[in-house]
Amino acid sequence: MTPFYITTPIYYVNDVPHLGHAYTTIVADMLARFHRMRGDDTRFLTGTDEHGQKVEETANKRGLTPQQLVDQVAPRFEEAWQQLGISPHGFIRTTDDKHKKVVATLWRQIRKQNPEDLYLASYQGWYCVGCEAFYTESQLAKDGDQWVCTVHKKPVNWIDKERSWFFKLSKYAEPLLAHIAKHPEFIRPEQYRSEIVSFLKGGLRDLSVSRTSFQWGIPVPEADPEGLPHVIYVWMDALTNYLSDLCPPDGSIGGPDVAKYWPHAIHLIGKDILRFHAVYWPAFLLSAGLPLPKGIFAHGWWSVRGEKISKSLPATRIDPLKLADALGTGSPLGRQIGIDAMRYYLMREMPLGNDGDFTFESLFGRFNAELANDLGNLINRSLTVISSLGFDAGITPKPSGGIETSGIAEVARKTVADATTAFEQFQLSRGLESIWTLIREGNRFVDASAPWKLAKDPSKRAELETTLYTLLAILHVIDKLIAPVLPSTARTLHGWLTGRADEAITWPAADPLAEPFEVRKPDPHTPLFPRLDDKMQAAIFTQMVPPDVAAGTAEAKPPEAKAAPVKPAEITFDDFAKLELRVGKVLAAVAVPKKDKLLHLQVDLGETKPRSIVAGIAQAYKPELLVGKQVIVVANLAPRKMAGLVSEGMILAAGDEAILGLSAVDSDVPPGTRVR
Ligand code: ME8
């Protein structure tokens, strides 16, 4: 059996799981299921990152000890994954005893193999507690006179000459470049490999790997001659989890699981933590004389309506369980189907590696078109036809006419080949796309072969038997193909088809329709994916988006039923001339408190005083980037009150729900110039 070892990042426990964490964990679960179905010896590890300054600070704020805090939050992650039907083989916590021992062993091993790689010096520089990372000014942004982290948008802390152990990272740029050149699959997808290669080519600075200003961490296992107590840098501690899980209880690095699984380890991560995984972690391992994992696969970021998911933006915080419950309300399987629908959407919508935007419109669109219409329909109508025209009418489906002639066997063969390659290469969206070609072909097959017509003509009995047999065979193949992504759907369908819902489902063979199966009357079924009508969509939306957020944004309303676009009526020139369009220059722009879509602008139209204009463009434009911009303003629109402010005009912008761009003029014309 080929080993397959997939890991997720271990998540910080200063927060509870949100859709972003669920995404990585669901993708890893899907890959683990795919490999298990193929008979690979599969391990899938997730867990929690429990040391460091961030946890210590959060605990202090809540009046808890760090240990109390982590003991409260870590189980929430474990439970969330359980409730979402995710089954890692192990859940590691960095406060586990064995992990702590292995981290100390790694330190000692580095010291033994390359004593000069760890040295004491003093660290001075910027530190983002959110990232638990050191930054140079060129890696930060300026907000007024403060340096802020570009990820957390919060001021960074100045660490003033803190005594610290340093790791000689600078020594490892060349060896890492050589490893990547020899093993291009070490960092995937390619855009992230290029990013790391150019980062390495720029040279590396040594890394501070211990802290003395707080104590919540694993102690450095050697004394500082000055007697200061050091804890190991939280990233050095956290990254080691991938290896420590495989190690024996005594904390030594080695043993049968390390030998078997470590060379196959794949770290699935978000792009935010690429550098830690693709530079620091392999450098520590090289220094300790240990083999590197097989590779790192980075995925992009989910945003929600254009904003990266974050604790401070409630509109972006989607609770995956709540979403699954909401999506499953109409289905007989409830949450289980909601989970499947969410998994499908997450994997289909955003190709692994790219960024993606979560919107309820696209979620409902895919649910109705691809799950209810394509898949749900095929399952329902096929099972009904097979039972009623076949078994209930005393006809046993048989391959008497030879299923090869139908053409669908070829589509099934190609689909299995394409989906296998795609899933092997982590191209989940592409794999699903090819599986859906077979599902749609299945629906076409039912339409084209019209078994209800064949059933009326006794001379077509052999053809009917073949058609029903082919349909059964297709359902078996589709059941296998969807199982890694839609586990509950596949399990339910498997039960209806075989009467053995608990049996292991295996990945289909290369010639899938030729695989033998037991011909039996399917058990009675119910539609699994009832369409989400407008009322249900609105109800799900209201459940998911907190009322204060919904009230604050014009956009965050229940998606309305899409009417066919209406072409505006023709107008005369006189109609057009009624519009007073003028060039304006933005003098000032500020966010409108509690309205995350609105900006309040002061716009110069060449009049005695600037116009006050409230515009719904905050999701697309940062206020500071608008100052000085030329825009086109509808200047004779009757003033109206918005969010307690008077708006004396309207700015032209492209797009409705998503603002794609502001209208502008391509040369500097005086404010107030009329646009015709
Ligand atoms: O970084 N879109 O933990 P963390 C996609 N403890 N994925 C997202 C996401 C989003 N908007 N938000 C979070 C840490 N993620 C460290 C890791 S590993 C040795 C230590 C996912 O709780 C994504 O996988 O901040 C990202 O890398 C991870 O959560 C960060 O989780």
XYZ file of C-alpha atoms and ligand atoms in Angstrom:
707
model
C 0.000 0.000 0.000
C 1.374 3.393 -0.952
C 1.465 5.760 2.034
C -0.327 9.103 1.757
C 0.154 11.591 4.592
C -1.730 14.897 4.502
C -1.604 17.609 7.168
C -3.513 20.845 7.750
C -2.060 23.836 9.584
C -2.625 23.550 13.305
C -4.977 26.407 14.111
C -4.501 29.107 16.717
C -6.763 28.762 19.692
C -7.405 32.463 20.172
C -10.406 32.073 17.893
C -13.137 29.556 17.093
C -13.216 27.778 13.713
C -14.587 29.745 10.769
C -15.139 28.964 7.122
C -11.458 29.560 6.257
C -10.270 26.928 8.744
C -13.062 24.613 7.617
C -11.950 25.008 4.008
C -8.411 23.684 4.521
C -9.648 20.892 6.763
C -12.400 19.856 4.340
C -9.971 19.803 1.407
C -7.574 17.606 3.408
C -10.497 15.356 4.373
C -11.552 15.059 0.745
C -8.015 14.118 -0.329
C -7.716 11.614 2.525
C -11.031 10.010 1.497
C -9.936 9.821 -2.144
C -6.672 8.101 -1.193
C -8.375 5.751 1.273
C -10.840 4.762 -1.453
C -7.909 3.902 -3.694
C -6.441 1.657 -1.030
C -3.548 3.929 -0.027
C -2.224 3.747 3.528
C -3.620 7.140 4.508
C -2.885 9.432 7.450
C -4.549 12.794 7.928
C -3.468 15.075 10.750
C -4.925 18.312 12.079
C -4.732 20.022 15.457
C -4.199 23.215 17.415
C -1.287 25.617 17.898
C -1.411 26.505 21.554
C 1.764 28.344 22.593
C 3.037 31.858 22.004
C 2.501 35.464 22.876
C -0.916 35.689 21.188
C -2.385 32.937 23.363
C -0.743 34.342 26.499
C -2.189 37.808 25.765
C -5.674 36.467 24.959
C -5.659 34.427 28.179
C -4.601 37.470 30.213
C -7.402 39.524 28.700
C -9.947 36.858 29.616
C -8.579 36.406 33.132
C -7.516 32.805 32.462
C -4.202 31.000 32.576
C -2.942 30.089 29.076
C -3.493 26.409 29.875
C -7.117 27.084 30.891
C -7.688 29.026 27.684
C -6.261 26.340 25.413
C -8.146 23.620 27.246
C -11.348 25.542 26.604
C -10.813 26.303 22.928
C -8.950 23.281 21.523
C -11.962 20.947 22.034
C -14.112 23.366 20.042
C -11.960 22.683 16.999
C -12.013 18.939 17.575
C -15.794 18.979 18.046
C -16.383 21.211 15.035
C -14.502 18.773 12.794
C -16.402 15.845 14.258
C -19.734 17.544 13.681
C -18.703 18.360 10.130
C -18.042 14.664 9.526
C -14.297 15.177 9.168
C -12.296 12.240 10.395
C -8.588 12.899 10.797
C -6.621 9.930 12.132
C -5.176 12.230 14.762
C -5.700 15.604 16.409
C -2.467 17.045 17.766
C -2.156 19.755 20.400
C 1.189 21.477 20.858
C 0.681 21.249 24.614
C 0.758 17.423 24.308
C 3.625 15.938 26.222
C 5.080 13.968 23.344
C 5.071 17.014 21.074
C 6.941 19.081 23.650
C 9.581 16.365 23.948
C 10.025 16.101 20.166
C 10.484 19.881 19.827
C 13.248 19.740 22.452
C 14.799 16.784 20.601
C 14.786 18.736 17.339
C 16.593 21.621 19.053
C 19.236 19.269 20.476
C 19.622 17.522 17.147
C 20.277 20.836 15.367
C 22.820 21.660 18.062
C 24.495 18.290 17.606
C 24.566 18.246 13.800
C 25.376 21.910 13.245
C 26.355 23.532 16.564
C 26.980 26.925 14.953
C 23.399 27.064 13.573
C 22.060 28.234 16.952
C 23.711 31.215 18.634
C 22.820 33.819 21.244
C 22.486 37.470 20.263
C 20.100 40.309 20.799
C 16.993 40.918 18.704
C 15.611 44.298 17.879
C 12.799 44.851 15.429
C 9.101 44.699 14.648
C 6.877 41.795 15.661
C 3.272 41.092 14.721
C 1.615 39.135 17.516
C -1.254 38.169 15.161
C 1.185 36.437 12.769
C 3.689 35.584 15.517
C 6.286 36.824 13.056
C 9.189 39.267 12.827
C 9.022 41.833 10.052
C 11.313 44.376 8.447
C 9.844 47.779 7.597
C 9.814 46.882 3.903
C 7.342 44.086 4.750
C 4.977 46.393 6.658
C 2.587 49.209 5.730
C 2.435 52.695 7.213
C -0.782 53.984 8.769
C -0.187 57.591 9.855
C 3.014 57.332 11.844
C 2.497 53.693 12.818
C 3.831 50.573 11.142
C 1.052 48.040 10.629
C 1.023 44.379 9.636
C -0.366 43.914 6.127
C -2.245 40.741 7.154
C -3.843 41.878 10.397
C -3.954 45.616 9.603
C -2.914 46.240 13.206
C 0.115 48.097 14.627
C 3.163 45.886 15.148
C 5.160 45.822 18.410
C 8.725 47.049 18.701
C 10.945 44.469 20.374
C 13.802 46.328 21.904
C 17.031 44.382 22.191
C 15.559 41.171 23.542
C 18.163 38.477 24.179
C 17.396 35.608 21.875
C 18.721 32.466 20.301
C 19.175 32.883 16.555
C 18.972 30.210 13.878
C 21.424 30.511 10.985
C 18.739 30.664 8.317
C 21.089 32.589 5.998
C 23.073 29.381 5.454
C 20.090 27.573 3.930
C 19.031 29.710 0.962
C 21.315 27.820 -1.430
C 20.530 24.287 -0.178
C 16.807 25.082 -0.374
C 17.099 26.448 -3.901
C 18.950 23.272 -4.871
C 16.242 21.094 -3.308
C 13.467 22.966 -5.121
C 15.322 22.749 -8.436
C 15.670 18.987 -7.991
C 12.097 18.507 -6.702
C 9.857 21.049 -8.412
C 6.811 19.395 -6.815
C 8.143 20.449 -3.397
C 6.121 23.670 -3.566
C 2.838 23.707 -5.447
C 1.079 25.293 -7.272
C 3.747 26.832 -9.421
C 3.022 30.483 -8.619
C 3.967 29.846 -4.992
C 7.133 28.004 -5.998
C 8.229 31.072 -8.014
C 7.407 33.324 -5.075
C 9.623 31.295 -2.737
C 12.413 30.942 -5.291
C 12.651 34.713 -5.698
C 12.464 35.182 -1.946
C 15.352 32.722 -1.479
C 17.356 34.334 -4.263
C 17.148 37.613 -2.365
C 19.098 35.952 0.490
C 17.890 35.081 3.988
C 18.461 36.784 7.326
C 19.072 34.733 10.453
C 15.940 34.107 12.455
C 15.293 34.766 16.121
C 14.018 31.442 17.495
C 13.509 32.091 21.186
C 11.785 34.678 23.358
C 12.423 35.778 26.912
C 9.731 38.425 27.414
C 6.942 35.897 27.994
C 6.876 32.310 29.184
C 4.025 30.475 27.434
C 6.010 28.064 25.309
C 8.370 25.097 25.276
C 11.570 25.889 27.198
C 14.813 25.933 25.220
C 16.530 22.718 26.345
C 19.867 24.353 27.109
C 20.921 26.998 29.557
C 21.676 30.572 28.595
C 25.031 31.523 30.231
C 23.327 34.709 31.426
C 20.693 32.609 33.158
C 17.685 33.982 31.228
C 14.786 31.551 30.646
C 13.994 31.211 26.923
C 10.946 29.666 25.278
C 11.208 28.301 21.739
C 9.768 30.524 18.987
C 6.176 29.416 18.471
C 6.605 28.688 14.759
C 9.565 26.364 15.362
C 7.396 24.620 17.964
C 4.248 24.512 15.797
C 5.854 23.325 12.550
C 7.342 20.342 14.369
C 3.833 18.937 14.956
C 3.836 17.326 11.517
C 6.776 15.176 12.552
C 6.096 14.779 16.265
C 2.783 13.042 15.615
C 4.729 10.219 13.951
C 7.344 9.882 16.695
C 7.402 7.354 19.543
C 6.177 8.429 23.021
C 9.720 8.940 24.359
C 10.057 12.006 22.115
C 12.897 10.669 19.965
C 12.717 11.448 16.262
C 12.486 8.164 14.402
C 10.639 4.886 14.617
C 8.485 2.987 12.121
C 5.873 5.695 11.440
C 8.488 8.354 10.697
C 10.231 5.947 8.320
C 6.988 4.995 6.605
C 5.018 8.229 6.365
C 7.434 11.150 6.650
C 8.807 10.923 3.068
C 5.173 11.130 1.853
C 4.093 14.094 3.997
C 2.191 16.863 2.227
C 1.464 20.055 4.107
C -1.741 21.659 2.904
C -1.746 25.310 3.984
C -3.161 28.730 3.201
C -0.861 31.042 1.255
C -0.555 33.271 4.346
C 1.822 30.830 5.976
C 3.815 29.719 2.944
C 7.144 31.199 4.018
C 7.094 29.424 7.372
C 6.469 26.098 5.664
C 8.569 26.457 2.533
C 11.595 28.207 4.062
C 11.850 27.969 7.851
C 10.584 24.418 8.309
C 12.793 22.743 5.675
C 15.768 24.794 6.893
C 15.278 23.488 10.466
C 15.039 19.943 9.129
C 18.149 20.268 6.948
C 20.050 21.663 9.891
C 18.977 18.714 12.059
C 20.045 16.314 9.290
C 16.460 15.126 8.773
C 14.728 14.369 5.472
C 12.290 16.941 4.075
C 8.575 16.270 3.603
C 7.382 15.436 0.102
C 5.833 18.827 -0.428
C 3.810 21.842 0.463
C 0.562 22.693 -1.276
C -0.671 26.236 -0.728
C -4.216 27.373 -1.401
C -5.604 30.869 -1.758
C -7.831 32.899 0.488
C -11.561 32.943 0.718
C -13.069 36.345 1.073
C -16.694 37.016 1.852
C -18.160 39.687 -0.370
C -14.659 40.937 -1.126
C -13.318 41.049 2.465
C -10.854 38.501 3.869
C -12.497 36.484 6.625
C -11.563 38.063 9.913
C -12.655 38.197 13.500
C -13.113 41.948 13.418
C -15.498 41.893 10.421
C -18.675 40.081 11.527
C -20.056 40.031 7.986
C -17.194 37.762 6.955
C -17.433 35.311 9.816
C -19.361 32.375 8.511
C -19.825 29.547 10.974
C -19.499 26.370 8.867
C -21.866 24.330 11.030
C -24.533 26.989 10.981
C -24.200 27.181 7.214
C -24.499 23.395 6.895
C -27.619 23.379 9.063
C -29.172 26.197 7.068
C -28.403 24.585 3.708
C -29.761 21.224 4.790
C -33.108 22.447 6.146
C -35.123 21.264 3.129
C -33.465 17.864 2.827
C -34.466 14.642 4.563
C -30.833 14.224 5.631
C -30.680 17.764 7.061
C -27.217 18.831 8.196
C -25.519 15.920 6.411
C -26.708 17.205 3.060
C -25.912 20.773 4.092
C -22.342 19.648 4.812
C -22.102 17.923 1.443
C -23.442 21.003 -0.347
C -20.965 23.235 1.461
C -18.076 20.881 0.670
C -19.116 20.785 -2.970
C -19.379 24.559 -3.229
C -16.026 25.186 -1.538
C -14.195 22.727 -3.758
C -15.940 23.538 -7.001
C -16.040 27.322 -6.738
C -12.391 28.050 -5.982
C -9.679 26.121 -7.855
C -7.148 25.052 -5.217
C -4.367 27.650 -5.254
C -6.477 30.605 -6.429
C -8.368 33.068 -4.261
C -12.151 32.944 -4.176
C -15.068 35.051 -3.039
C -17.909 33.456 -1.090
C -21.318 34.812 -2.029
C -24.747 33.432 -1.254
C -25.745 34.037 -4.872
C -23.087 31.687 -6.225
C -23.708 29.147 -3.458
C -27.456 29.009 -4.168
C -26.777 29.038 -7.912
C -24.531 25.977 -7.727
C -26.839 24.237 -5.259
C -29.815 24.548 -7.562
C -28.089 23.962 -10.898
C -25.473 21.358 -10.061
C -26.757 19.543 -6.977
C -30.559 19.765 -7.271
C -30.878 19.775 -11.080
C -27.963 17.730 -12.344
C -27.104 15.250 -9.589
C -30.332 15.145 -7.549
C -32.432 14.807 -10.654
C -30.329 12.032 -12.127
C -30.493 10.018 -8.906
C -34.259 10.542 -8.476
C -35.407 9.866 -11.953
C -33.044 6.909 -12.506
C -34.048 5.169 -9.280
C -37.728 5.773 -10.018
C -37.433 4.475 -13.583
C -35.387 1.423 -12.573
C -37.854 0.476 -9.829
C -41.108 1.187 -11.625
C -40.383 0.227 -15.240
C -38.020 -2.560 -14.286
C -38.455 -4.462 -11.081
C -42.083 -3.508 -10.393
C -42.950 -4.509 -13.966
C -41.163 -7.838 -13.616
C -38.228 -6.863 -15.813
C -34.675 -7.492 -14.595
C -32.088 -5.075 -15.949
C -29.597 -7.079 -18.052
C -26.688 -6.076 -20.228
C -28.310 -8.074 -23.046
C -28.013 -5.335 -25.655
C -24.389 -4.545 -24.675
C -23.912 -1.229 -22.890
C -20.936 -0.239 -25.045
C -23.227 0.897 -27.853
C -24.713 3.653 -25.766
C -21.580 5.845 -25.930
C -21.899 6.624 -22.257
C -19.337 3.949 -21.395
C -16.725 6.033 -23.193
C -17.738 9.179 -21.281
C -17.536 7.206 -18.024
C -14.058 5.893 -18.863
C -12.809 9.364 -19.709
C -14.407 10.865 -16.607
C -12.753 8.334 -14.311
C -9.366 8.916 -15.955
C -9.722 12.722 -15.806
C -11.061 12.825 -12.254
C -8.340 10.463 -11.015
C -5.566 12.571 -12.525
C -7.152 15.798 -11.345
C -7.587 14.594 -7.755
C -4.067 13.128 -7.714
C -2.789 16.549 -8.701
C -4.996 18.379 -6.178
C -7.088 19.927 -8.950
C -10.340 19.446 -7.124
C -12.471 21.873 -9.060
C -11.359 20.374 -12.364
C -12.022 16.849 -11.093
C -15.550 17.838 -10.124
C -16.095 19.491 -13.453
C -15.290 16.232 -15.212
C -17.494 14.211 -12.842
C -20.337 16.566 -13.717
C -19.854 15.852 -17.432
C -20.752 12.243 -16.655
C -23.700 13.289 -14.493
C -25.056 15.502 -17.282
C -24.385 12.751 -19.802
C -26.395 10.445 -17.518
C -29.347 12.833 -17.680
C -29.015 13.038 -21.469
C -28.886 9.247 -21.601
C -32.193 9.009 -19.727
C -33.775 11.581 -22.069
C -32.399 9.990 -25.231
C -33.119 6.372 -24.356
C -36.605 7.290 -23.021
C -37.183 4.050 -21.087
C -40.825 4.987 -20.482
C -41.364 4.728 -24.259
C -39.443 1.443 -24.514
C -41.617 0.021 -21.727
C -44.716 0.511 -23.879
C -43.374 -1.567 -26.753
C -42.974 -5.310 -25.945
C -40.611 -5.759 -28.927
C -38.152 -3.352 -27.211
C -37.786 -5.433 -24.078
C -34.089 -6.273 -24.587
C -33.352 -2.589 -25.192
C -35.235 -1.658 -22.020
C -33.265 -4.218 -20.007
C -30.007 -2.800 -21.344
C -31.075 0.767 -20.650
C -32.038 0.010 -17.066
C -28.831 -1.966 -16.541
C -26.737 0.893 -17.937
C -28.522 3.358 -15.697
C -27.803 1.208 -12.660
C -24.154 0.910 -13.695
C -23.893 4.697 -14.138
C -25.360 5.289 -10.694
C -22.800 2.936 -9.160
C -19.940 4.783 -10.883
C -21.250 8.216 -9.942
C -21.713 7.049 -6.371
C -18.001 6.203 -6.205
C -16.841 9.339 -7.962
C -18.728 11.732 -5.686
C -17.873 9.906 -2.448
C -14.733 11.917 -1.509
C -16.567 15.228 -1.887
C -20.170 14.327 -1.001
C -19.696 11.536 1.542
C -23.231 11.472 2.973
C -24.869 11.630 -0.455
C -22.676 8.798 -1.684
C -23.308 6.708 1.425
C -27.074 7.163 1.131
C -27.109 6.325 -2.571
C -24.871 3.329 -1.915
C -27.384 2.111 0.662
C -30.295 2.505 -1.775
C -28.383 0.658 -4.491
C -26.888 -2.175 -2.468
C -28.825 -2.365 0.808
C -25.430 -2.123 2.555
C -25.035 1.502 3.527
C -22.031 0.832 5.781
C -19.929 -0.998 3.234
C -16.664 0.650 2.116
C -16.998 2.477 -1.202
C -13.982 2.060 -3.470
C -12.732 4.308 -6.267
C -14.009 3.166 -9.700
C -11.902 1.005 -11.998
C -10.460 2.373 -15.234
C -13.261 0.719 -17.223
C -15.990 1.638 -14.772
C -19.171 0.441 -16.484
C -17.648 -2.997 -16.866
C -17.281 -3.392 -13.096
C -19.651 -6.062 -11.804
C -22.383 -5.126 -9.342
C -25.291 -6.899 -7.775
C -28.484 -6.292 -9.756
C -31.222 -5.613 -7.212
C -34.238 -3.403 -6.863
C -33.096 -0.141 -5.251
C -34.543 0.633 -1.830
C -37.187 3.388 -1.734
C -35.585 6.813 -1.978
C -36.378 10.466 -1.282
C -35.021 13.514 -3.128
C -31.779 14.526 -1.418
C -31.354 18.038 -2.768
C -34.713 19.806 -2.939
C -34.295 23.080 -4.868
C -33.777 26.168 -2.751
C -36.605 28.455 -3.817
C -36.542 32.221 -3.267
C -38.208 31.930 0.121
C -35.715 29.347 1.360
C -32.795 31.348 0.014
C -34.010 34.429 1.861
C -34.485 32.386 5.056
C -30.956 30.931 4.869
C -29.525 34.359 4.243
C -31.347 35.837 7.224
C -30.135 32.976 9.409
C -26.522 33.428 8.340
C -26.083 37.197 8.226
C -26.479 38.949 11.578
C -29.312 41.528 11.463
C -27.010 44.445 12.358
C -24.800 43.569 9.398
C -27.750 43.094 7.067
C -29.167 46.464 8.146
C -25.852 48.228 7.567
C -25.308 47.201 3.991
C -27.497 47.678 0.986
C -25.787 44.658 -0.557
C -26.280 42.304 2.337
C -29.944 41.720 1.572
C -31.416 38.352 0.755
C -30.550 37.672 -2.847
C -33.606 38.401 -4.912
C -34.956 36.133 -7.586
C -33.095 37.072 -10.716
C -35.497 38.444 -13.312
C -34.378 38.391 -16.937
C -32.396 41.596 -17.501
C -34.678 44.288 -18.840
C -33.251 46.448 -21.607
C -33.883 50.087 -20.692
C -36.263 51.950 -23.019
C -34.802 54.227 -25.652
C -34.523 57.887 -24.642
C -34.386 61.112 -26.615
C -31.521 63.580 -26.521
C -33.734 65.848 -24.448
C -34.090 63.084 -21.890
C -30.309 62.751 -21.745
C -29.834 66.524 -21.541
C -31.802 66.535 -18.322
C -28.826 64.855 -16.636
C -26.235 67.252 -15.331
C -23.031 65.205 -15.366
C -19.933 66.984 -14.089
C -16.307 66.150 -13.411
C -15.568 66.188 -9.689
C -12.381 65.867 -7.692
C -12.492 63.916 -4.420
C -11.121 66.142 -1.659
C -11.815 63.845 1.284
C -13.233 60.377 1.909
C -14.087 58.671 5.176
C -15.859 55.470 6.139
C -19.430 55.831 7.440
C -19.536 54.295 10.937
C -21.445 50.983 11.115
C -22.202 51.003 7.364
C -19.595 48.838 5.783
C -20.686 49.654 2.248
C -20.776 53.432 2.468
C -18.153 56.150 2.155
C -18.738 59.832 2.820
C -16.966 62.009 0.262
C -16.320 65.711 -0.162
C -16.206 66.382 -3.893
C -15.090 69.585 -5.573
C -17.433 70.492 -8.479
C -15.922 73.936 -8.996
C -18.654 75.470 -6.835
C -18.228 77.703 -3.780
C -18.160 74.709 -1.472
C -17.574 70.987 -2.019
C -20.529 68.636 -2.292
C -21.221 66.078 0.402
C -21.790 62.755 -1.379
C -22.525 59.389 0.215
C -21.502 56.527 -2.088
C -21.939 52.753 -1.730
C -18.398 51.923 -2.802
C -16.648 51.080 0.475
C -16.279 47.399 -0.421
C -14.320 48.264 -3.525
C -12.310 51.354 -2.553
C -10.226 52.250 0.457
C -11.077 55.874 1.374
C -7.457 57.033 1.287
C -7.067 55.804 -2.288
C -9.938 57.989 -3.501
C -8.542 61.325 -2.427
C -7.388 63.281 -5.476
C -9.297 61.027 -7.897
C -11.435 62.540 -10.647
C -14.937 61.101 -10.863
C -18.107 61.829 -12.790
C -20.973 63.078 -10.684
C -24.693 63.322 -11.400
C -24.882 66.881 -10.119
C -28.613 67.615 -10.419
C -29.920 64.612 -8.488
C -32.296 65.751 -5.748
C -30.420 65.670 -2.382
C -31.354 62.791 -0.134
C -30.507 61.581 3.340
C -28.437 58.419 3.688
C -27.213 57.019 7.020
C -28.018 60.364 8.645
C -25.918 62.313 6.105
C -27.136 64.458 3.223
C -25.967 63.246 -0.142
C -25.870 65.968 -2.794
C -25.164 63.928 -5.880
C -24.196 60.524 -7.160
C -20.942 59.121 -8.446
C -21.020 56.985 -11.575
C -19.562 53.515 -11.109
C -19.512 50.308 -13.114
C -21.238 47.250 -11.653
C -24.137 46.923 -9.274
C -23.502 44.408 -6.488
C -19.743 44.427 -7.010
C -18.365 47.812 -7.970
C -15.927 47.144 -10.747
C -14.632 50.662 -11.295
C -15.426 54.320 -11.025
C -16.096 56.425 -14.077
C -13.244 58.803 -14.734
C -11.776 61.142 -17.301
C -8.406 60.389 -18.814
C -6.904 63.847 -18.469
C -6.884 66.447 -15.751
C -9.895 68.708 -16.394
C -11.050 71.409 -14.003
C -13.643 70.322 -11.427
C -17.153 71.231 -12.526
C -16.536 70.663 -16.252
C -19.762 69.369 -17.822
C -19.695 65.825 -19.265
C -21.800 65.411 -22.405
O -1.574 30.393 10.922
N -9.324 31.441 3.386
O -3.120 29.390 12.320
P -4.481 30.123 11.920
C -8.726 30.250 3.300
N -1.216 28.461 13.840
N -8.103 29.645 4.333
C -8.081 30.274 5.505
C -8.683 31.549 5.675
C -9.321 32.128 4.547
N -9.923 33.294 4.592
N -8.500 31.925 6.947
C -7.809 30.923 7.564
C -1.857 29.664 11.864
N -7.555 29.926 6.696
C -0.784 28.863 12.566
C -0.413 27.676 11.705
S 0.994 25.467 11.211
C 2.369 24.808 11.741
C 0.694 26.829 12.246
C -6.843 28.671 6.983
O -5.465 29.713 12.949
C -5.615 28.513 6.089
O -5.252 27.163 6.044
O -4.256 31.567 11.690
C -4.567 29.281 6.867
O -3.250 28.946 6.490
C -4.890 28.842 8.269
O -6.338 28.751 8.303
C -4.391 29.802 9.336
O -4.890 29.401 10.576
